[in-house]
mmCIF file of C-alpha atoms and ligand atoms in Angstrom:
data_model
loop_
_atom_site.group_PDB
_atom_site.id
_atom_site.type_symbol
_atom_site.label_atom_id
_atom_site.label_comp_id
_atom_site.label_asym_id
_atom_site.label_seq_id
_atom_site.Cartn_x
_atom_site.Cartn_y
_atom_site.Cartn_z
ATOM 1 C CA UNK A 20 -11.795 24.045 -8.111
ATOM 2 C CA UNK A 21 -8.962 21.416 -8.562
ATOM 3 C CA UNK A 22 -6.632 20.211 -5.716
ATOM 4 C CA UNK A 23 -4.047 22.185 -7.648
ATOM 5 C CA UNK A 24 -6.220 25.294 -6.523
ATOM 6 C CA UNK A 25 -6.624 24.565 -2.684
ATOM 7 C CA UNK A 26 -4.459 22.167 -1.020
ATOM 8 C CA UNK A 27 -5.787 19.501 0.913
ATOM 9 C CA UNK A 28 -4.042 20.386 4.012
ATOM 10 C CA UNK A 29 -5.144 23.886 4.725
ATOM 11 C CA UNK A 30 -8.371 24.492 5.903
ATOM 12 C CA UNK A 31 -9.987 26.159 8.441
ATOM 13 C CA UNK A 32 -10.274 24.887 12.056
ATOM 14 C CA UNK A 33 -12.898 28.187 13.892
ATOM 15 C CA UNK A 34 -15.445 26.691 16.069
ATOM 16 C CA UNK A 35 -14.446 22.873 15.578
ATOM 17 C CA UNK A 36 -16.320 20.484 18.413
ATOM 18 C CA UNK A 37 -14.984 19.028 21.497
ATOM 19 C CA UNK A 38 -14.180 15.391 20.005
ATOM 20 C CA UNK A 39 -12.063 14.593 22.847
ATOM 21 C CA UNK A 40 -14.808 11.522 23.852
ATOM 22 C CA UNK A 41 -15.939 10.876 20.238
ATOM 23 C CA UNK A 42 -14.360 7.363 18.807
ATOM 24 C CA UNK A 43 -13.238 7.242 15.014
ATOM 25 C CA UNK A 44 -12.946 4.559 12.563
ATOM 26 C CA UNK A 45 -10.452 4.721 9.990
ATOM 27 C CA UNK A 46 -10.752 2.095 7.084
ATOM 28 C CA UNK A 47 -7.656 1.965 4.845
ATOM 29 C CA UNK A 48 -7.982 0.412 1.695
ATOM 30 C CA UNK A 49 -4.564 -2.104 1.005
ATOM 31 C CA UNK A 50 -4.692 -1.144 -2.488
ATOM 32 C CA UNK A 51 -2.012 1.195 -3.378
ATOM 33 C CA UNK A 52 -0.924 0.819 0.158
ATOM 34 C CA UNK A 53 2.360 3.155 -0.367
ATOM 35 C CA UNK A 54 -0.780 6.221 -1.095
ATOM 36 C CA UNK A 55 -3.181 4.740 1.193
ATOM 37 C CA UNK A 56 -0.881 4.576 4.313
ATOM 38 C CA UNK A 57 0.294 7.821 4.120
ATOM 39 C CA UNK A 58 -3.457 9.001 3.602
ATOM 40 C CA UNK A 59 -4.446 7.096 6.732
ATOM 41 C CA UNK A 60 -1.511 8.706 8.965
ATOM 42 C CA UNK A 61 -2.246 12.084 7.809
ATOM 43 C CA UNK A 62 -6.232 10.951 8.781
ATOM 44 C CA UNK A 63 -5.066 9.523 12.439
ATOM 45 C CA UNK A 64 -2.488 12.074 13.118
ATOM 46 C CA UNK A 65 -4.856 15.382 12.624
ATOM 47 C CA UNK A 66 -7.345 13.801 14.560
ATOM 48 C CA UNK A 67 -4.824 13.358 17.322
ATOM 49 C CA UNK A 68 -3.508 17.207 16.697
ATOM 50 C CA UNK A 69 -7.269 18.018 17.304
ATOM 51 C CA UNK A 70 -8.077 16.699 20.762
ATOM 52 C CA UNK A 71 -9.120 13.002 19.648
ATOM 53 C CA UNK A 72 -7.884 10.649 21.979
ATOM 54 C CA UNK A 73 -5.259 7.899 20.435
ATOM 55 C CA UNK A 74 -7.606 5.245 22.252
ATOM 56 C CA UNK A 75 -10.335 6.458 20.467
ATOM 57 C CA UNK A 76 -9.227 5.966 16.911
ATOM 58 C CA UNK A 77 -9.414 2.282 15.303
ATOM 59 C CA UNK A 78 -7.596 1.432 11.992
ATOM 60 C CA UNK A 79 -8.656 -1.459 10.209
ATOM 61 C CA UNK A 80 -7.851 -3.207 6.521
ATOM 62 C CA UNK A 81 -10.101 -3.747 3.763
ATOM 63 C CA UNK A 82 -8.872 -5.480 0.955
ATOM 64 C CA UNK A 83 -9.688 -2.466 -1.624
ATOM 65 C CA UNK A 84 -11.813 0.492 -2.442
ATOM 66 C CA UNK A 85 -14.755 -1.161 -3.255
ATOM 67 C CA UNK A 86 -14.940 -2.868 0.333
ATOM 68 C CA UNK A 87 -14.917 0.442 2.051
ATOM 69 C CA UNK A 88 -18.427 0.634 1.963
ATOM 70 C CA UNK A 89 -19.051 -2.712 3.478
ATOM 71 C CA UNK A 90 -16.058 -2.121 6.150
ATOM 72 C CA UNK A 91 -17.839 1.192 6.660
ATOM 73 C CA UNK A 92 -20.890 -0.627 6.977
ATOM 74 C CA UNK A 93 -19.595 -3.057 9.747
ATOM 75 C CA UNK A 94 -18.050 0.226 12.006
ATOM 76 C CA UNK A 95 -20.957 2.429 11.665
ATOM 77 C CA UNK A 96 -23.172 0.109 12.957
ATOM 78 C CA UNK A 97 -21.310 0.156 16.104
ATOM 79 C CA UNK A 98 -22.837 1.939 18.753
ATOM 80 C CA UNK A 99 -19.529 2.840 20.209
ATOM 81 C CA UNK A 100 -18.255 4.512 16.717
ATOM 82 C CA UNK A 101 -18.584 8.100 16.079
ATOM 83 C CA UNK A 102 -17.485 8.651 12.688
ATOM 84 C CA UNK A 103 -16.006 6.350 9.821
ATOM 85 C CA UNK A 104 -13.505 7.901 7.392
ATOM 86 C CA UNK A 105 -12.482 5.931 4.593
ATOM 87 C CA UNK A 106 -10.059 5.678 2.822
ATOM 88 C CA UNK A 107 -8.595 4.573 -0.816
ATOM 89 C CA UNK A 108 -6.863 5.359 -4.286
ATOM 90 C CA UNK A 109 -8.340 3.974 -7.523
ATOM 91 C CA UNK A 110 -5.926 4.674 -10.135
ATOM 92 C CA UNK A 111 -6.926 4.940 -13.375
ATOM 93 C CA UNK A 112 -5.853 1.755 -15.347
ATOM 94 C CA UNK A 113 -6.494 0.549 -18.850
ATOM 95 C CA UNK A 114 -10.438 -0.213 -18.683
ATOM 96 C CA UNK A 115 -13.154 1.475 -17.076
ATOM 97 C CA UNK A 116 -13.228 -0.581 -14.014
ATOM 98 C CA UNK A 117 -11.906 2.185 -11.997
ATOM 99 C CA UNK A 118 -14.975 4.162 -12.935
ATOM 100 C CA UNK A 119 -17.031 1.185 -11.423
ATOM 101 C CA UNK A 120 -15.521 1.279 -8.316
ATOM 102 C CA UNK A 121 -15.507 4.908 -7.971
ATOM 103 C CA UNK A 122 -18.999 5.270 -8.304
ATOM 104 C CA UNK A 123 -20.065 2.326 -5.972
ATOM 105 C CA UNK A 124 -17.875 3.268 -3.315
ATOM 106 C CA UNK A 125 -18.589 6.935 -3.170
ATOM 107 C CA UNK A 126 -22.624 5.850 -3.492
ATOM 108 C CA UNK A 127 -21.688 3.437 -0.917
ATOM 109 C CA UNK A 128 -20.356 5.361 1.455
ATOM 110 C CA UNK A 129 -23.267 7.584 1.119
ATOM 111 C CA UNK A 130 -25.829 5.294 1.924
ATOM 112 C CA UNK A 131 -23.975 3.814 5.038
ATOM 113 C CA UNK A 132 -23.852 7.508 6.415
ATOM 114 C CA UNK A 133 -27.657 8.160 6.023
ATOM 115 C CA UNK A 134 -28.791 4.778 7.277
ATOM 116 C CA UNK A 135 -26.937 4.939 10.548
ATOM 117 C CA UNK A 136 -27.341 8.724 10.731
ATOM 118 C CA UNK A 137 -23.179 9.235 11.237
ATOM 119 C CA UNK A 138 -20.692 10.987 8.991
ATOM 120 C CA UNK A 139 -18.784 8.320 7.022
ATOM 121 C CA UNK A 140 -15.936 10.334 5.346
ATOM 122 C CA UNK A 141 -14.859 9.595 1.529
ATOM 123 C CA UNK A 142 -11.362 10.105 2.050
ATOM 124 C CA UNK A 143 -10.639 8.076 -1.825
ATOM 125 C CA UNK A 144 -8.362 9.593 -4.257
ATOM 126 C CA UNK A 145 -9.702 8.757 -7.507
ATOM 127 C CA UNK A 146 -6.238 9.864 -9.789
ATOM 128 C CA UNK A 147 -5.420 9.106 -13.332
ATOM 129 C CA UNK A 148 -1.862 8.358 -12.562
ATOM 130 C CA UNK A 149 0.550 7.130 -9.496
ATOM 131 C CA UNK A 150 2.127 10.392 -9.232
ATOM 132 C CA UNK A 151 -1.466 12.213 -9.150
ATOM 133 C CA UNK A 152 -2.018 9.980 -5.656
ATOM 134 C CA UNK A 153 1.338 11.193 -4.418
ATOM 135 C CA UNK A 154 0.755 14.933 -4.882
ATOM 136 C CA UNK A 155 -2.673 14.479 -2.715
ATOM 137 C CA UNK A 156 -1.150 12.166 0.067
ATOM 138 C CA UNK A 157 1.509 14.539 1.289
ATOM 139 C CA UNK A 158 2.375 15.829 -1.732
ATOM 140 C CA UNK A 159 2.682 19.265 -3.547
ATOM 141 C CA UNK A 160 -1.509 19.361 -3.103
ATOM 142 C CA UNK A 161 -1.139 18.587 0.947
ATOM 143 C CA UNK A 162 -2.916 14.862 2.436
ATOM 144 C CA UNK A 163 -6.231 14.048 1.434
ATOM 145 C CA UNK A 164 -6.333 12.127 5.028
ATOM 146 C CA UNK A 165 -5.977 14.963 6.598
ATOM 147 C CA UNK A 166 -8.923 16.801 5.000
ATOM 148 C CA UNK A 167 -10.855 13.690 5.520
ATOM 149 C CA UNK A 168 -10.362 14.001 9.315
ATOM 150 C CA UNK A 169 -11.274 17.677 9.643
ATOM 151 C CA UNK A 170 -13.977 16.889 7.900
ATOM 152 C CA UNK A 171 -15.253 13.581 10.284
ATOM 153 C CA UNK A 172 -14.759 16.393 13.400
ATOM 154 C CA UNK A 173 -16.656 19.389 11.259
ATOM 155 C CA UNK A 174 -19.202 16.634 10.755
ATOM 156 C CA UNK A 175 -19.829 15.919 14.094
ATOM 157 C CA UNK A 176 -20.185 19.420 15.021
ATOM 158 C CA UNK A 177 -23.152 19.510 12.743
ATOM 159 C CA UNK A 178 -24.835 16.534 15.074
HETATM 160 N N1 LIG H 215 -7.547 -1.238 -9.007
HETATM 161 C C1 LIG H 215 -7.828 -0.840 -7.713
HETATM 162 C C2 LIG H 215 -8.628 -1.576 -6.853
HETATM 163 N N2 LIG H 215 -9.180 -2.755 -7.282
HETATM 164 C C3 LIG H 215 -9.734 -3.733 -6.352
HETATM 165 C C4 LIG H 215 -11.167 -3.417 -5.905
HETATM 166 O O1 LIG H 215 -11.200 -2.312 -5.008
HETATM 167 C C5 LIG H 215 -11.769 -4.631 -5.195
HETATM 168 O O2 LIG H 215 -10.970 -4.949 -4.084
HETATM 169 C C6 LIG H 215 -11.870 -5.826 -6.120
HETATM 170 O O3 LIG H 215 -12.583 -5.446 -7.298
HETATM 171 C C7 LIG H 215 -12.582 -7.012 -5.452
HETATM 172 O O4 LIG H 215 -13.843 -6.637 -4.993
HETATM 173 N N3 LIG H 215 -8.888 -1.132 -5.608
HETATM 174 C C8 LIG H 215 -8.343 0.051 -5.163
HETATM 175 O O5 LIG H 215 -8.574 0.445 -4.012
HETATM 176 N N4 LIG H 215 -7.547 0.778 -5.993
HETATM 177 C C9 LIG H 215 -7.276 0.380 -7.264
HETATM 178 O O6 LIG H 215 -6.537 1.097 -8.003
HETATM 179 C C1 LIG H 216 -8.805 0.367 -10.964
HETATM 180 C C2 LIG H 216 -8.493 -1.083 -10.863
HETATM 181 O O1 LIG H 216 -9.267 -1.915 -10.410
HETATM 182 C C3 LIG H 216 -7.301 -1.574 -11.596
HETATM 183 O O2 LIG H 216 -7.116 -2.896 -11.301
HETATM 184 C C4 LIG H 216 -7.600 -1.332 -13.065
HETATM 185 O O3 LIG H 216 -6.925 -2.216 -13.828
HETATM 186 P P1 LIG H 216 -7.260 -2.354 -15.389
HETATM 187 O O4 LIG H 216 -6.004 -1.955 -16.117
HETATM 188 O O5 LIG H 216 -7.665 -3.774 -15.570
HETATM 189 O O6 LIG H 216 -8.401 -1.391 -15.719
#
């Protein structure tokens, strides 16, 4: 199923967790900063629409993608961090270094979450073009920030 099938905005939100005390990191990537801003507002502002406390969210800057997983690294290690989403947009450009990114960030990521046993979100849009980003940050196919918050909360529902 394609975001053109299910937009990123709508999801359910039955039996979601008290987060009101749980504290969030949210890594934007300054790459693309026009997609990844608007990602990282859609992240902040449905985990302030359910019950996260603005005090309880910290933003931070990584230079691009491919830091996320080091950035994600440095919050999750933090005893007073709950959950790390992170986000990005690797745009498809004329080699295959997109492709390298991609795959080290999203392996990245992974391995951050299972060594400090916390749900690190991969909120990255991975698009062939520019206007492919802007359909999934607030576009036609909803805010893939927004789905990357839900999913942080559903996450630590499962803990
Ligand atoms: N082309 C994109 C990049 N490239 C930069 C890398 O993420 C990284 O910062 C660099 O290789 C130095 O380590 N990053 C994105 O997030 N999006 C792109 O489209
Ligand atoms: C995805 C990127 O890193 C971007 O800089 C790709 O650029 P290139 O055209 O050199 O593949």
């Amino acid at each position: 199923m394609s975001s053109a099938d299910k937009n990123l905005s709508i999801f359910s939100t039955a039996n979601l967790p008290d987060v009101s005390e749980k504290r969030f990191a949210v890594l934007v990537a300054e790459w693309n900063e026009d997609i990844t801003e608007a990602l990282g507002k859609g992240a902040i502002e449905t985990l302030l629409k359910h019950g996260v406390k603005e005090e309880n969210i910290i933003k931070r800057h990584v230079p691009g993608s491919y830091e996320l997983s080091f950035g994600a690294q440095v919050m999750a290690q933090r005893e007073d961090i709950d959950a790390v989403i992170a986000i990005g947009c690797v745009i498809q450009g004329e080699t295959r270094h997109n492709d390298y990114i991609n795959n080290a960030v999203a392996q990245g990521l992974t391995d951050v979450a299972l060594k400090y046993n916390k749900p690190v979100i991969f909120g990255v849009l991975t698009p062939n073009t520019h206007q492919q980003a802007l359909d999934r940050a607030g576009g036609i196919h909803g805010n893939k920030g927004d789905e990357a918050a839900i999913t942080a909360i559903k996450m630590l529902g499962l803990k």
